[in-house]
Amino acid sequence: MQVGVLALQGAFAAHSECLTSIGVQSVEVRTPEQLSSVDALLMPGGESSTMSQLLESSGLFDPISTRIADGMPVFGTCAGMILLASEILDGRSDQRSFSAIDISVRRNAFGRQVDSFESTINSSVGDFHGVFIRAPRIERVGDGVEVLGSINNEPVLVRQGNVLAASFHPELSNDARLHEYFVSITANRKKV
Amino acid sequence: MVSTNGSSSTGTQRVKRGLAEMLKGGVIMDVVNSDQAKIAEDAGACAVMALERVPADIRRDGGVARMSDPEMIMAIQASVHIPVMAKVRIGHFVEAQILQSLGVDFIDESEVLTPADETHHIDKFDFTIPFVCGATNLGEALRRISEGAALIRSKGEAGTGNMVEAVRHLRSILGDIRKITQADSAELFEWAKRLQAPLSLVQEIAETGKLQVPLFAAGGIATPADAALAMQLGAETVFVGSGIFKSADPAPRAKAIVEATTHFRDADVLARVSRGLGVAMTGIAMDEINETQRFASRGW
C-alpha cells in the first residue's frame, strides 16, 4: 500500500513522518503522475487558498476529484479538511473545494494564532491530544456524516464513507493512531 | 507564555512551532499596504510580512527603522485571510507586546530594523505569539531557539536582491548540522563551546539530524530560480522581501516564485515559470556595501 501526501504546501513532511513511524510507505504528491501511484491521499494543513491555487496550476484538481469519486480514501486535516468540505464559509470567493464530505466549515473560525490551542478530544477512535492552529470550525454536518470526535460538544473529527476530516493536527502530537485508522480504511477498501 | 484553561492551553511551544509547520513549502511576501497584500494572497503566498518600507527602501533611506504603524498592519490584517507577520527591532519587547495586542500571527525579531538592545534579544517564552529570528550560523540559530524562537530563517543580506549571503548562511547552518550528526559524544561538548550554544540543543541535533524548529530562507531572493536554490539547499520555505514589489511586474513574478517553491526539484516547471517575467530588481553586489551598512551583522 502506498499513501500519498499532498505536498503542494503545508505540513506534509510531518504527515510523512507519521506514516513512516507506523511502517507505511508514503509518497509526496505534486503531480498527476505521482497521484496515479497512490492508494489513498492525505491532505495536510497549511494555507487552503495557497493549496487551492497550486492544485489548479499543477493540474491536480481534476484528477484528485475523479479519484475521490472512484472511492479513493482521503484524509484532510485543517486546510485539508477545508479542501474536502462541501461548503466553505469566509473563504476566498474563487476558492474551490472537492465537495467530498457534506459539511460546512468556516475558515479560521477558532481565531488568529494568539487563539491557537491544544486540548483533549473525546472520540470513538480513542481520546486524542488535539493541536488546533488557526483552526477551521465545522458549523454544519450533513445527514450521511458521522461525527467521530468533538471538543465541548463541537465536531472536530468527521467521516463520510472513505473521506475522513479533522479540524486539528494529529501529525503534530507524536500520536499516529488516526493515521493507523486511516490506513485501516484504505486496507479494507483494497480487499473489496 | 503558556496559559491553561481546563484541558486547553494556548501559547505552548507545540502550538507555536505548529504554525511554522503550516507555512512549509510556501512563500512569505513582504507587503507595504493592503493592495500589495491582496496581490500576494492572489498569487498564492502562504503568509505576508506587513511593513512600512521593504528592506531595499530601508537601506536607501537610512535613519532608524522601527516597528510599522499599527494602523497599516491592521489594514493588512483586514484585507487577507492568510497569516500576517510583522517585524520588531531586536530586543524591543514593547514593540512585540504591541504586535501581540494587534493579534499579529508571527513576530519577526529582525535585523532589518535598527536594533534596540545591543546585548539581549527578546525573551520569546514571555509571549503567546510565535517568533521567527534570523541567523547567519548554527550557533546563532540555537541561541535564538534557546530564547524561544519557533522558527529560524537565514539572515541573508536583505534588500540587496543578491542571495549570496543567504546561501552562505544556509550552507553554514545545514553543513554544521551534518557534521554534528557525525560527531561522537565527547566532541559534542566542543561543538557546544564553539557554537556558544546550549549543550542539550547540540546533543538533540546529533540525535535527530535536524534543527528543533523549521528553517526558512530569507535575504536577497528575487527570482523563481533563487527560491528553488534555497529549497534544494535545504530551506523549507522562502521569505521574499524586496524581490517581488521592487520588480517590474510583481503579480506574475509572485505567482512564479510560489510555483517554483512547490516544484523546486522540477527543472521543467522552473524553466516554464521563469519565462517572460520582465526585469527583476537590480540588486547590489556585496562589495558595494561596506561592513557598517550590513544588516546581517546585527544580532548576537
CSV table of C-alpha atoms in Angstrom, one decimal:
chain,number,residue,atom,x,y,z
A,1,MET,CA,0.0,0.0,0.0
A,2,GLN,CA,1.2,3.5,-0.8
A,3,VAL,CA,-0.3,6.5,0.8
A,4,GLY,CA,0.2,9.8,-0.9
A,5,VAL,CA,0.7,13.1,1.0
A,6,LEU,CA,-0.3,16.2,-1.0
A,7,ALA,CA,2.9,18.2,-0.9
A,8,LEU,CA,2.0,21.5,-2.6
A,9,GLN,CA,2.3,23.5,0.6
A,10,GLY,CA,1.9,23.0,4.3
A,11,ALA,CA,2.7,20.3,6.9
A,12,PHE,CA,3.3,17.5,4.5
A,13,ALA,CA,6.6,16.5,6.0
A,14,ALA,CA,5.1,15.9,9.5
A,15,HIS,CA,2.4,13.6,7.9
A,16,SER,CA,5.0,11.6,6.0
A,17,GLU,CA,7.0,11.1,9.3
A,18,CYS,CA,3.8,9.8,11.0
A,19,LEU,CA,3.2,7.3,8.2
A,20,THR,CA,6.8,6.2,8.3
A,21,SER,CA,6.5,5.7,12.1
A,22,ILE,CA,3.8,3.1,11.5
A,23,GLY,CA,5.6,1.4,8.7
A,24,VAL,CA,3.5,2.7,5.8
A,25,GLN,CA,5.2,3.8,2.7
A,26,SER,CA,4.4,7.4,1.8
A,27,VAL,CA,4.8,9.4,-1.5
A,28,GLU,CA,4.9,13.2,-1.8
A,29,VAL,CA,2.3,14.1,-4.4
A,30,ARG,CA,2.9,17.2,-6.5
A,31,THR,CA,2.0,15.9,-10.0
A,32,PRO,CA,-0.8,13.8,-11.6
A,33,GLU,CA,1.8,11.1,-12.3
A,34,GLN,CA,2.6,10.8,-8.6
A,35,LEU,CA,-1.1,10.8,-7.8
A,36,SER,CA,-1.7,7.8,-10.0
A,37,SER,CA,0.8,5.6,-7.9
A,38,VAL,CA,-1.1,6.0,-4.6
A,39,ASP,CA,-3.9,4.1,-3.0
A,40,ALA,CA,-5.0,6.9,-0.7
A,41,LEU,CA,-4.3,10.6,-0.2
A,42,LEU,CA,-3.6,12.7,2.9
A,43,MET,CA,-4.2,16.4,2.6
A,44,PRO,CA,-2.2,18.3,5.2
A,45,GLY,CA,-2.7,21.6,7.0
A,46,GLY,CA,-1.3,24.8,5.5
A,47,GLU,CA,-3.0,27.6,3.7
A,48,SER,CA,-6.1,26.4,1.9
A,49,SER,CA,-6.1,29.3,-0.6
A,50,THR,CA,-2.4,28.6,-1.5
A,51,MET,CA,-3.1,24.9,-1.9
A,52,SER,CA,-6.3,25.6,-3.9
A,53,GLN,CA,-4.3,27.7,-6.4
A,54,LEU,CA,-1.5,25.2,-6.7
A,55,LEU,CA,-4.0,22.4,-7.2
A,56,GLU,CA,-5.1,24.2,-10.4
A,57,SER,CA,-1.6,25.2,-11.6
A,58,SER,CA,-0.3,21.7,-11.1
A,59,GLY,CA,-3.1,20.1,-13.0
A,60,LEU,CA,-4.1,18.0,-9.9
A,61,PHE,CA,-7.6,19.3,-9.1
A,62,ASP,CA,-9.5,17.3,-11.7
A,63,PRO,CA,-7.5,14.0,-11.3
A,64,ILE,CA,-7.9,14.1,-7.5
A,65,SER,CA,-11.7,14.9,-7.9
A,66,THR,CA,-12.0,11.8,-10.2
A,67,ARG,CA,-10.1,9.6,-7.8
A,68,ILE,CA,-12.2,10.7,-4.8
A,69,ALA,CA,-15.4,10.0,-6.9
A,70,ASP,CA,-14.0,6.5,-7.6
A,71,GLY,CA,-13.7,5.9,-3.9
A,72,MET,CA,-10.0,6.6,-3.1
A,73,PRO,CA,-9.8,7.2,0.7
A,74,VAL,CA,-8.8,10.7,1.6
A,75,PHE,CA,-7.9,12.3,5.0
A,76,GLY,CA,-7.9,16.1,5.3
A,77,THR,CA,-6.5,17.9,8.3
A,78,CYS,CA,-7.3,21.6,8.9
A,79,ALA,CA,-6.7,23.3,5.5
A,80,GLY,CA,-7.0,19.7,4.0
A,81,MET,CA,-10.5,19.5,5.6
A,82,ILE,CA,-11.4,22.8,4.1
A,83,LEU,CA,-10.5,21.5,0.6
A,84,LEU,CA,-12.7,18.4,1.1
A,85,ALA,CA,-15.8,20.3,2.5
A,86,SER,CA,-19.0,20.8,0.5
A,87,GLU,CA,-19.2,24.4,1.7
A,88,ILE,CA,-16.5,26.9,2.7
A,89,LEU,CA,-17.6,30.0,4.8
A,90,ASP,CA,-15.3,33.0,5.0
A,91,GLY,CA,-13.0,31.6,2.3
A,92,ARG,CA,-11.9,33.4,-0.8
A,93,SER,CA,-14.6,33.7,-3.4
A,94,ASP,CA,-12.6,31.9,-6.0
A,95,GLN,CA,-11.6,29.1,-3.6
A,96,ARG,CA,-12.6,25.7,-5.0
A,97,SER,CA,-13.1,22.5,-2.9
A,98,PHE,CA,-13.7,18.8,-3.8
A,99,SER,CA,-17.1,18.7,-2.1
A,100,ALA,CA,-16.2,15.2,-0.9
A,101,ILE,CA,-17.8,15.4,2.5
A,102,ASP,CA,-21.1,17.1,3.4
A,103,ILE,CA,-20.0,19.6,6.0
A,104,SER,CA,-19.9,23.4,6.1
A,105,VAL,CA,-16.6,24.8,7.5
A,106,ARG,CA,-15.7,28.3,8.5
A,107,ARG,CA,-12.1,29.2,7.8
A,108,ASN,CA,-10.0,30.4,10.8
A,109,ALA,CA,-13.2,30.4,13.0
A,110,PHE,CA,-11.2,29.5,16.1
A,111,GLY,CA,-9.3,32.8,15.6
A,112,ARG,CA,-5.9,34.0,14.9
A,113,GLN,CA,-2.6,32.4,16.1
A,114,VAL,CA,-3.0,34.1,19.5
A,115,ASP,CA,-6.0,31.8,20.0
A,116,SER,CA,-4.4,28.6,18.7
A,117,PHE,CA,-4.6,25.9,21.4
A,118,GLU,CA,-4.1,22.3,22.3
A,119,SER,CA,-6.7,20.3,24.1
A,120,THR,CA,-8.1,16.8,24.7
A,121,ILE,CA,-10.5,15.4,22.1
A,122,ASN,CA,-13.0,12.7,23.0
A,123,SER,CA,-13.5,10.4,20.1
A,124,SER,CA,-14.9,7.0,19.3
A,125,VAL,CA,-11.5,6.1,17.9
A,126,GLY,CA,-9.9,7.0,21.2
A,127,ASP,CA,-9.1,10.1,23.2
A,128,PHE,CA,-6.6,12.4,21.4
A,129,HIS,CA,-4.4,15.3,22.3
A,130,GLY,CA,-5.5,17.8,19.6
A,131,VAL,CA,-3.4,20.7,18.3
A,132,PHE,CA,-5.6,23.5,16.7
A,133,ILE,CA,-3.7,26.1,14.6
A,134,ARG,CA,-5.8,29.0,13.4
A,135,ALA,CA,-8.3,26.2,13.0
A,136,PRO,CA,-11.5,26.0,10.9
A,137,ARG,CA,-14.8,25.2,12.6
A,138,ILE,CA,-17.3,22.6,11.4
A,139,GLU,CA,-20.6,24.5,11.5
A,140,ARG,CA,-22.9,22.0,9.8
A,141,VAL,CA,-22.8,18.3,9.5
A,142,GLY,CA,-24.8,16.6,6.7
A,143,ASP,CA,-27.1,13.5,7.3
A,144,GLY,CA,-24.6,11.0,5.9
A,145,VAL,CA,-21.7,12.3,8.0
A,146,GLU,CA,-20.6,10.5,11.2
A,147,VAL,CA,-19.1,12.6,14.0
A,148,LEU,CA,-16.2,10.7,15.4
A,149,GLY,CA,-14.7,13.2,17.7
A,150,SER,CA,-15.6,16.5,19.4
A,151,ILE,CA,-14.5,19.1,22.0
A,152,ASN,CA,-17.1,20.9,24.0
A,153,ASN,CA,-19.8,19.1,22.1
A,154,GLU,CA,-18.5,20.6,18.8
A,155,PRO,CA,-17.5,18.2,16.0
A,156,VAL,CA,-13.8,18.2,15.1
A,157,LEU,CA,-13.3,14.8,13.5
A,158,VAL,CA,-15.8,13.5,10.9
A,159,ARG,CA,-16.2,10.7,8.4
A,160,GLN,CA,-18.4,10.1,5.4
A,161,GLY,CA,-17.6,6.8,3.6
A,162,ASN,CA,-13.9,6.8,2.7
A,163,VAL,CA,-13.5,10.5,3.5
A,164,LEU,CA,-12.0,11.5,6.9
A,165,ALA,CA,-11.6,15.1,8.0
A,166,ALA,CA,-10.2,16.7,11.2
A,167,SER,CA,-10.0,20.4,12.1
A,168,PHE,CA,-6.9,19.7,14.2
A,169,HIS,CA,-3.4,18.3,13.6
A,170,PRO,CA,-2.8,14.7,14.5
A,171,GLU,CA,0.6,15.0,12.8
A,172,LEU,CA,1.9,17.4,15.5
A,173,SER,CA,1.2,15.3,18.6
A,174,ASN,CA,3.5,12.3,18.2
A,175,ASP,CA,0.5,10.0,18.1
A,176,ALA,CA,-0.2,8.1,14.9
A,177,ARG,CA,-3.4,6.4,15.9
A,178,LEU,CA,-5.5,8.4,13.5
A,179,HIS,CA,-3.1,7.7,10.7
A,180,GLU,CA,-3.5,4.0,11.6
A,181,TYR,CA,-7.2,4.4,11.5
A,182,PHE,CA,-7.0,6.0,8.0
A,183,VAL,CA,-4.7,3.2,6.8
A,184,SER,CA,-7.2,0.7,8.0
A,185,ILE,CA,-9.9,2.4,5.9
A,186,THR,CA,-7.6,2.1,2.9
A,187,ALA,CA,-6.7,-1.6,3.7
A,188,ASN,CA,-10.4,-2.5,4.0
A,189,ARG,CA,-11.2,-0.9,0.7
A,190,LYS,CA,-8.3,-2.7,-1.0
A,191,LYS,CA,-9.7,-6.1,0.0
A,192,VAL,CA,-13.0,-5.4,-1.8
B,1,MET,CA,3.6,32.5,27.5
B,2,VAL,CA,1.6,29.3,28.2
B,3,SER,CA,-2.0,29.8,29.5
B,4,THR,CA,-4.2,26.9,30.6
B,5,ASN,CA,-7.9,26.8,30.9
B,6,GLY,CA,-9.2,23.4,31.9
B,7,SER,CA,-7.7,20.9,29.4
B,8,SER,CA,-7.0,23.6,26.9
B,9,SER,CA,-3.7,25.5,26.6
B,10,THR,CA,-2.5,28.4,24.4
B,11,GLY,CA,1.0,29.7,23.7
B,12,THR,CA,2.7,26.3,24.0
B,13,GLN,CA,5.9,25.5,22.0
B,14,ARG,CA,3.9,22.9,20.1
B,15,VAL,CA,1.2,25.4,19.1
B,16,LYS,CA,3.9,28.0,18.2
B,17,ARG,CA,6.1,25.6,16.1
B,18,GLY,CA,2.8,24.2,14.7
B,19,LEU,CA,2.1,27.4,12.8
B,20,ALA,CA,5.7,27.3,11.4
B,21,GLU,CA,5.0,23.7,10.1
B,22,MET,CA,1.9,25.1,8.3
B,23,LEU,CA,4.0,27.6,6.4
B,24,LYS,CA,6.3,25.0,5.0
B,25,GLY,CA,6.7,24.7,1.2
B,26,GLY,CA,5.3,28.2,0.8
B,27,VAL,CA,6.3,31.8,0.1
B,28,ILE,CA,6.1,34.6,2.7
B,29,MET,CA,6.0,38.0,0.9
B,30,ASP,CA,6.8,41.5,2.2
B,31,VAL,CA,4.0,43.9,1.6
B,32,VAL,CA,3.6,47.6,2.5
B,33,ASN,CA,-0.2,48.1,2.0
B,34,SER,CA,-3.4,46.1,1.5
B,35,ASP,CA,-3.3,46.3,-2.3
B,36,GLN,CA,0.1,44.5,-2.2
B,37,ALA,CA,-1.2,42.1,0.4
B,38,LYS,CA,-4.1,41.1,-1.9
B,39,ILE,CA,-1.7,40.7,-4.8
B,40,ALA,CA,0.4,38.4,-2.6
B,41,GLU,CA,-2.6,36.4,-1.5
B,42,ASP,CA,-3.9,36.1,-5.1
B,43,ALA,CA,-0.5,34.8,-6.2
B,44,GLY,CA,-0.6,32.1,-3.5
B,45,ALA,CA,1.5,33.5,-0.7
B,46,CYS,CA,1.1,31.4,2.5
B,47,ALA,CA,1.6,34.5,4.7
B,48,VAL,CA,2.5,38.2,4.3
B,49,MET,CA,5.0,40.3,6.3
B,50,ALA,CA,3.4,43.7,6.9
B,51,LEU,CA,6.0,46.6,7.0
B,52,GLU,CA,6.1,50.3,6.1
B,53,ARG,CA,9.1,50.0,3.8
B,54,VAL,CA,10.6,47.0,2.2
B,55,PRO,CA,14.3,46.4,3.1
B,56,ALA,CA,15.6,47.9,-0.2
B,57,ASP,CA,14.0,51.2,0.8
B,58,ILE,CA,15.1,51.0,4.4
B,59,ARG,CA,18.7,50.6,3.1
B,60,ARG,CA,18.2,53.5,0.7
B,61,ASP,CA,16.6,55.9,3.2
B,62,GLY,CA,18.9,55.2,6.2
B,63,GLY,CA,18.0,56.5,9.6
B,64,VAL,CA,16.3,54.5,12.3
B,65,ALA,CA,13.9,51.7,11.1
B,66,ARG,CA,11.2,50.8,13.7
B,67,MET,CA,8.0,48.7,14.0
B,68,SER,CA,5.3,49.7,11.5
B,69,ASP,CA,2.3,51.9,12.3
B,70,PRO,CA,-0.4,49.6,13.9
B,71,GLU,CA,-2.9,51.2,11.5
B,72,MET,CA,-1.2,49.9,8.4
B,73,ILE,CA,-0.8,46.4,10.0
B,74,MET,CA,-4.5,46.4,10.9
B,75,ALA,CA,-5.5,47.4,7.4
B,76,ILE,CA,-3.5,44.5,6.0
B,77,GLN,CA,-5.0,42.1,8.6
B,78,ALA,CA,-8.4,43.1,7.4
B,79,SER,CA,-7.7,42.6,3.8
B,80,VAL,CA,-6.4,39.0,3.7
B,81,HIS,CA,-7.2,35.6,5.1
B,82,ILE,CA,-3.6,34.3,5.3
B,83,PRO,CA,-1.4,34.8,8.4
B,84,VAL,CA,0.1,38.3,8.9
B,85,MET,CA,3.5,38.7,10.3
B,86,ALA,CA,5.2,41.9,11.4
B,87,LYS,CA,8.7,43.0,12.4
B,88,VAL,CA,10.1,44.3,15.7
B,89,ARG,CA,13.5,45.7,16.5
B,90,ILE,CA,16.0,43.2,18.1
B,91,GLY,CA,15.4,43.4,21.9
B,92,HIS,CA,12.4,45.7,21.7
B,93,PHE,CA,10.0,43.6,23.7
B,94,VAL,CA,7.4,46.5,23.9
B,95,GLU,CA,7.0,46.6,20.2
B,96,ALA,CA,6.4,42.9,20.4
B,97,GLN,CA,3.8,43.4,23.2
B,98,ILE,CA,2.0,45.9,20.8
B,99,LEU,CA,2.1,43.4,17.9
B,100,GLN,CA,0.7,40.7,20.1
B,101,SER,CA,-2.1,43.0,21.2
B,102,LEU,CA,-2.9,43.6,17.5
B,103,GLY,CA,-3.3,39.8,17.0
B,104,VAL,CA,-0.4,39.5,14.5
B,105,ASP,CA,0.2,35.8,13.8
B,106,PHE,CA,4.0,35.7,13.9
B,107,ILE,CA,6.6,38.3,15.1
B,108,ASP,CA,9.9,38.7,13.2
B,109,GLU,CA,12.6,40.0,15.6
B,110,SER,CA,14.5,41.4,12.7
B,111,GLU,CA,18.0,42.7,12.0
B,112,VAL,CA,16.4,44.7,9.1
B,113,LEU,CA,15.1,47.2,11.7
B,114,THR,CA,17.6,49.2,13.8
B,115,PRO,CA,18.4,47.1,17.0
B,116,ALA,CA,17.0,48.4,20.3
B,117,ASP,CA,19.3,46.4,22.5
B,118,GLU,CA,22.9,45.5,21.7
B,119,THR,CA,23.2,42.7,24.2
B,120,HIS,CA,19.8,41.0,24.6
B,121,HIS,CA,17.3,39.5,22.3
B,122,ILE,CA,13.7,39.3,23.4
B,123,ASP,CA,12.6,36.5,25.9
B,124,LYS,CA,10.2,34.9,23.5
B,125,PHE,CA,8.8,32.5,26.0
B,126,ASP,CA,7.1,35.5,27.5
B,127,PHE,CA,4.7,35.7,24.5
B,128,THR,CA,1.7,33.8,23.2
B,129,ILE,CA,2.6,34.6,19.6
B,130,PRO,CA,5.4,32.7,17.9
B,131,PHE,CA,8.7,34.4,16.9
B,132,VAL,CA,10.9,34.0,13.9
B,133,CYS,CA,14.5,35.1,14.1
B,134,GLY,CA,17.4,35.4,11.6
B,135,ALA,CA,20.7,33.5,11.9
B,136,THR,CA,23.9,33.5,10.0
B,137,ASN,CA,25.2,30.3,11.5
B,138,LEU,CA,24.1,27.4,13.7
B,139,GLY,CA,25.3,28.9,17.0
B,140,GLU,CA,23.1,32.0,16.4
B,141,ALA,CA,20.2,29.7,15.4
B,142,LEU,CA,20.5,27.7,18.6
B,143,ARG,CA,20.8,30.8,20.8
B,144,ARG,CA,17.5,32.1,19.3
B,145,ILE,CA,15.9,28.7,19.8
B,146,SER,CA,17.0,28.7,23.5
B,147,GLU,CA,15.3,32.1,23.8
B,148,GLY,CA,12.1,30.6,22.5
B,149,ALA,CA,12.1,31.2,18.7
B,150,ALA,CA,9.6,28.9,16.9
B,151,LEU,CA,11.2,29.4,13.5
B,152,ILE,CA,14.7,30.3,12.2
B,153,ARG,CA,15.4,32.0,8.9
B,154,SER,CA,18.7,32.8,7.2
B,155,LYS,CA,19.5,36.5,7.6
B,156,GLY,CA,21.0,36.8,4.1
B,157,GLU,CA,21.6,40.4,3.2
B,158,ALA,CA,18.0,41.9,3.0
B,159,GLY,CA,17.2,44.5,0.4
B,160,THR,CA,20.0,43.6,-2.0
B,161,GLY,CA,18.3,41.2,-4.5
B,162,ASN,CA,21.6,39.2,-4.0
B,163,MET,CA,21.3,35.8,-2.4
B,164,VAL,CA,25.0,35.1,-1.9
B,165,GLU,CA,24.7,35.8,1.9
B,166,ALA,CA,21.6,33.6,2.3
B,167,VAL,CA,23.3,30.8,0.5
B,168,ARG,CA,26.3,31.2,2.8
B,169,HIS,CA,24.1,31.2,5.9
B,170,LEU,CA,22.0,28.1,4.8
B,171,ARG,CA,25.2,26.2,3.9
B,172,SER,CA,26.8,27.1,7.3
B,173,ILE,CA,23.7,26.1,9.4
B,174,LEU,CA,22.9,22.9,7.4
B,175,GLY,CA,26.6,21.9,7.0
B,176,ASP,CA,27.3,22.1,10.7
B,177,ILE,CA,24.2,20.1,11.4
B,178,ARG,CA,25.5,17.4,9.1
B,179,LYS,CA,28.9,17.5,10.8
B,180,ILE,CA,27.3,17.2,14.3
B,181,THR,CA,25.5,14.1,13.3
B,182,GLN,CA,28.9,12.5,12.7
B,183,ALA,CA,30.5,13.7,15.9
B,184,ASP,CA,30.9,11.4,18.9
B,185,SER,CA,29.6,12.3,22.3
B,186,ALA,CA,32.8,13.8,23.6
B,187,GLU,CA,33.1,16.1,20.5
B,188,LEU,CA,29.6,17.5,21.2
B,189,PHE,CA,31.0,19.4,24.2
B,190,GLU,CA,33.5,21.1,21.9
B,191,TRP,CA,30.7,21.8,19.4
B,192,ALA,CA,28.6,23.5,22.1
B,193,LYS,CA,31.6,25.6,23.2
B,194,ARG,CA,32.5,26.6,19.6
B,195,LEU,CA,28.9,27.4,18.7
B,196,GLN,CA,28.3,29.2,22.1
B,197,ALA,CA,25.0,27.3,22.2
B,198,PRO,CA,23.4,25.1,24.9
B,199,LEU,CA,24.8,21.6,25.0
B,200,SER,CA,21.4,20.0,25.3
B,201,LEU,CA,20.3,21.5,21.9
B,202,VAL,CA,23.6,20.3,20.3
B,203,GLN,CA,23.0,16.8,21.6
B,204,GLU,CA,19.4,16.9,20.3
B,205,ILE,CA,20.7,17.7,16.8
B,206,ALA,CA,23.2,14.9,17.0
B,207,GLU,CA,20.3,12.5,17.7
B,208,THR,CA,17.7,13.8,15.3
B,209,GLY,CA,19.9,15.2,12.5
B,210,LYS,CA,17.8,18.4,12.2
B,211,LEU,CA,17.1,21.7,13.8
B,212,GLN,CA,14.5,21.8,16.6
B,213,VAL,CA,12.3,24.2,14.6
B,214,PRO,CA,11.7,24.7,10.8
B,215,LEU,CA,14.5,26.5,8.8
B,216,PHE,CA,13.4,29.0,6.2
B,217,ALA,CA,15.4,31.1,3.7
B,218,ALA,CA,15.4,34.9,3.6
B,219,GLY,CA,17.6,37.7,2.2
B,220,GLY,CA,18.1,38.6,-1.4
B,221,ILE,CA,15.7,36.1,-3.1
B,222,ALA,CA,14.5,37.8,-6.4
B,223,THR,CA,13.7,35.0,-8.9
B,224,PRO,CA,12.0,31.6,-9.1
B,225,ALA,CA,15.4,30.0,-9.5
B,226,ASP,CA,16.6,31.8,-6.3
B,227,ALA,CA,13.7,30.3,-4.4
B,228,ALA,CA,14.3,26.8,-5.8
B,229,LEU,CA,18.0,27.1,-5.0
B,230,ALA,CA,17.2,27.9,-1.3
B,231,MET,CA,14.8,24.9,-1.2
B,232,GLN,CA,17.3,22.5,-2.8
B,233,LEU,CA,19.9,23.6,-0.3
B,234,GLY,CA,17.5,22.5,2.5
B,235,ALA,CA,15.4,25.5,3.3
B,236,GLU,CA,11.7,24.6,4.0
B,237,THR,CA,10.0,27.9,2.8
B,238,VAL,CA,11.2,31.2,1.4
B,239,PHE,CA,10.7,34.8,2.5
B,240,VAL,CA,10.7,37.2,-0.4
B,241,GLY,CA,11.2,40.8,0.7
B,242,SER,CA,12.0,43.5,-1.8
B,243,GLY,CA,12.3,40.9,-4.7
B,244,ILE,CA,8.7,41.0,-5.7
B,245,PHE,CA,7.4,44.5,-5.3
B,246,LYS,CA,10.7,46.1,-6.5
B,247,SER,CA,10.5,44.2,-9.7
B,248,ALA,CA,8.9,45.5,-13.0
B,249,ASP,CA,5.7,43.3,-12.8
B,250,PRO,CA,5.1,42.0,-9.3
B,251,ALA,CA,2.0,39.8,-9.7
B,252,PRO,CA,3.3,37.2,-12.3
B,253,ARG,CA,6.7,37.1,-10.5
B,254,ALA,CA,5.0,36.4,-7.2
B,255,LYS,CA,2.9,33.6,-8.7
B,256,ALA,CA,6.0,32.2,-10.5
B,257,ILE,CA,8.0,32.1,-7.2
B,258,VAL,CA,5.1,30.3,-5.5
B,259,GLU,CA,5.1,27.6,-8.2
B,260,ALA,CA,8.9,27.3,-8.1
B,261,THR,CA,8.9,26.8,-4.4
B,262,THR,CA,6.4,23.9,-4.6
B,263,HIS,CA,8.1,22.3,-7.6
B,264,PHE,CA,11.6,23.2,-6.5
B,265,ARG,CA,13.2,20.0,-7.9
B,266,ASP,CA,11.4,20.0,-11.2
B,267,ALA,CA,13.6,21.9,-13.7
B,268,ASP,CA,10.9,21.7,-16.4
B,269,VAL,CA,8.5,23.6,-14.2
B,270,LEU,CA,11.2,26.0,-13.2
B,271,ALA,CA,12.0,26.7,-16.8
B,272,ARG,CA,8.3,27.3,-17.6
B,273,VAL,CA,7.6,29.7,-14.7
B,274,SER,CA,10.9,31.6,-15.2
B,275,ARG,CA,9.9,32.8,-18.7
B,276,GLY,CA,8.8,36.3,-19.5
B,277,LEU,CA,8.7,37.8,-16.0
B,278,GLY,CA,10.2,41.1,-17.0
B,279,VAL,CA,13.0,42.8,-15.2
B,280,ALA,CA,14.0,41.5,-11.7
B,281,MET,CA,15.1,44.1,-9.1
B,282,THR,CA,18.5,45.4,-10.0
B,283,GLY,CA,20.2,44.3,-6.8
B,284,ILE,CA,23.5,45.2,-5.2
B,285,ALA,CA,26.8,43.3,-5.2
B,286,MET,CA,28.2,42.7,-1.7
B,287,ASP,CA,31.4,44.7,-2.3
B,288,GLU,CA,29.2,47.8,-3.0
B,289,ILE,CA,28.1,47.7,0.7
B,290,ASN,CA,30.5,48.5,3.4
B,291,GLU,CA,30.6,46.5,6.6
B,292,THR,CA,28.7,49.1,8.7
B,293,GLN,CA,25.8,49.0,6.3
B,294,ARG,CA,25.3,45.2,6.5
B,295,PHE,CA,22.1,44.1,8.3
B,296,ALA,CA,23.3,40.5,8.8
B,297,SER,CA,26.0,41.6,11.4
B,298,ARG,CA,23.2,42.9,13.7
B,299,GLY,CA,22.2,40.4,16.4
B,300,TRP,CA,24.4,38.5,18.9
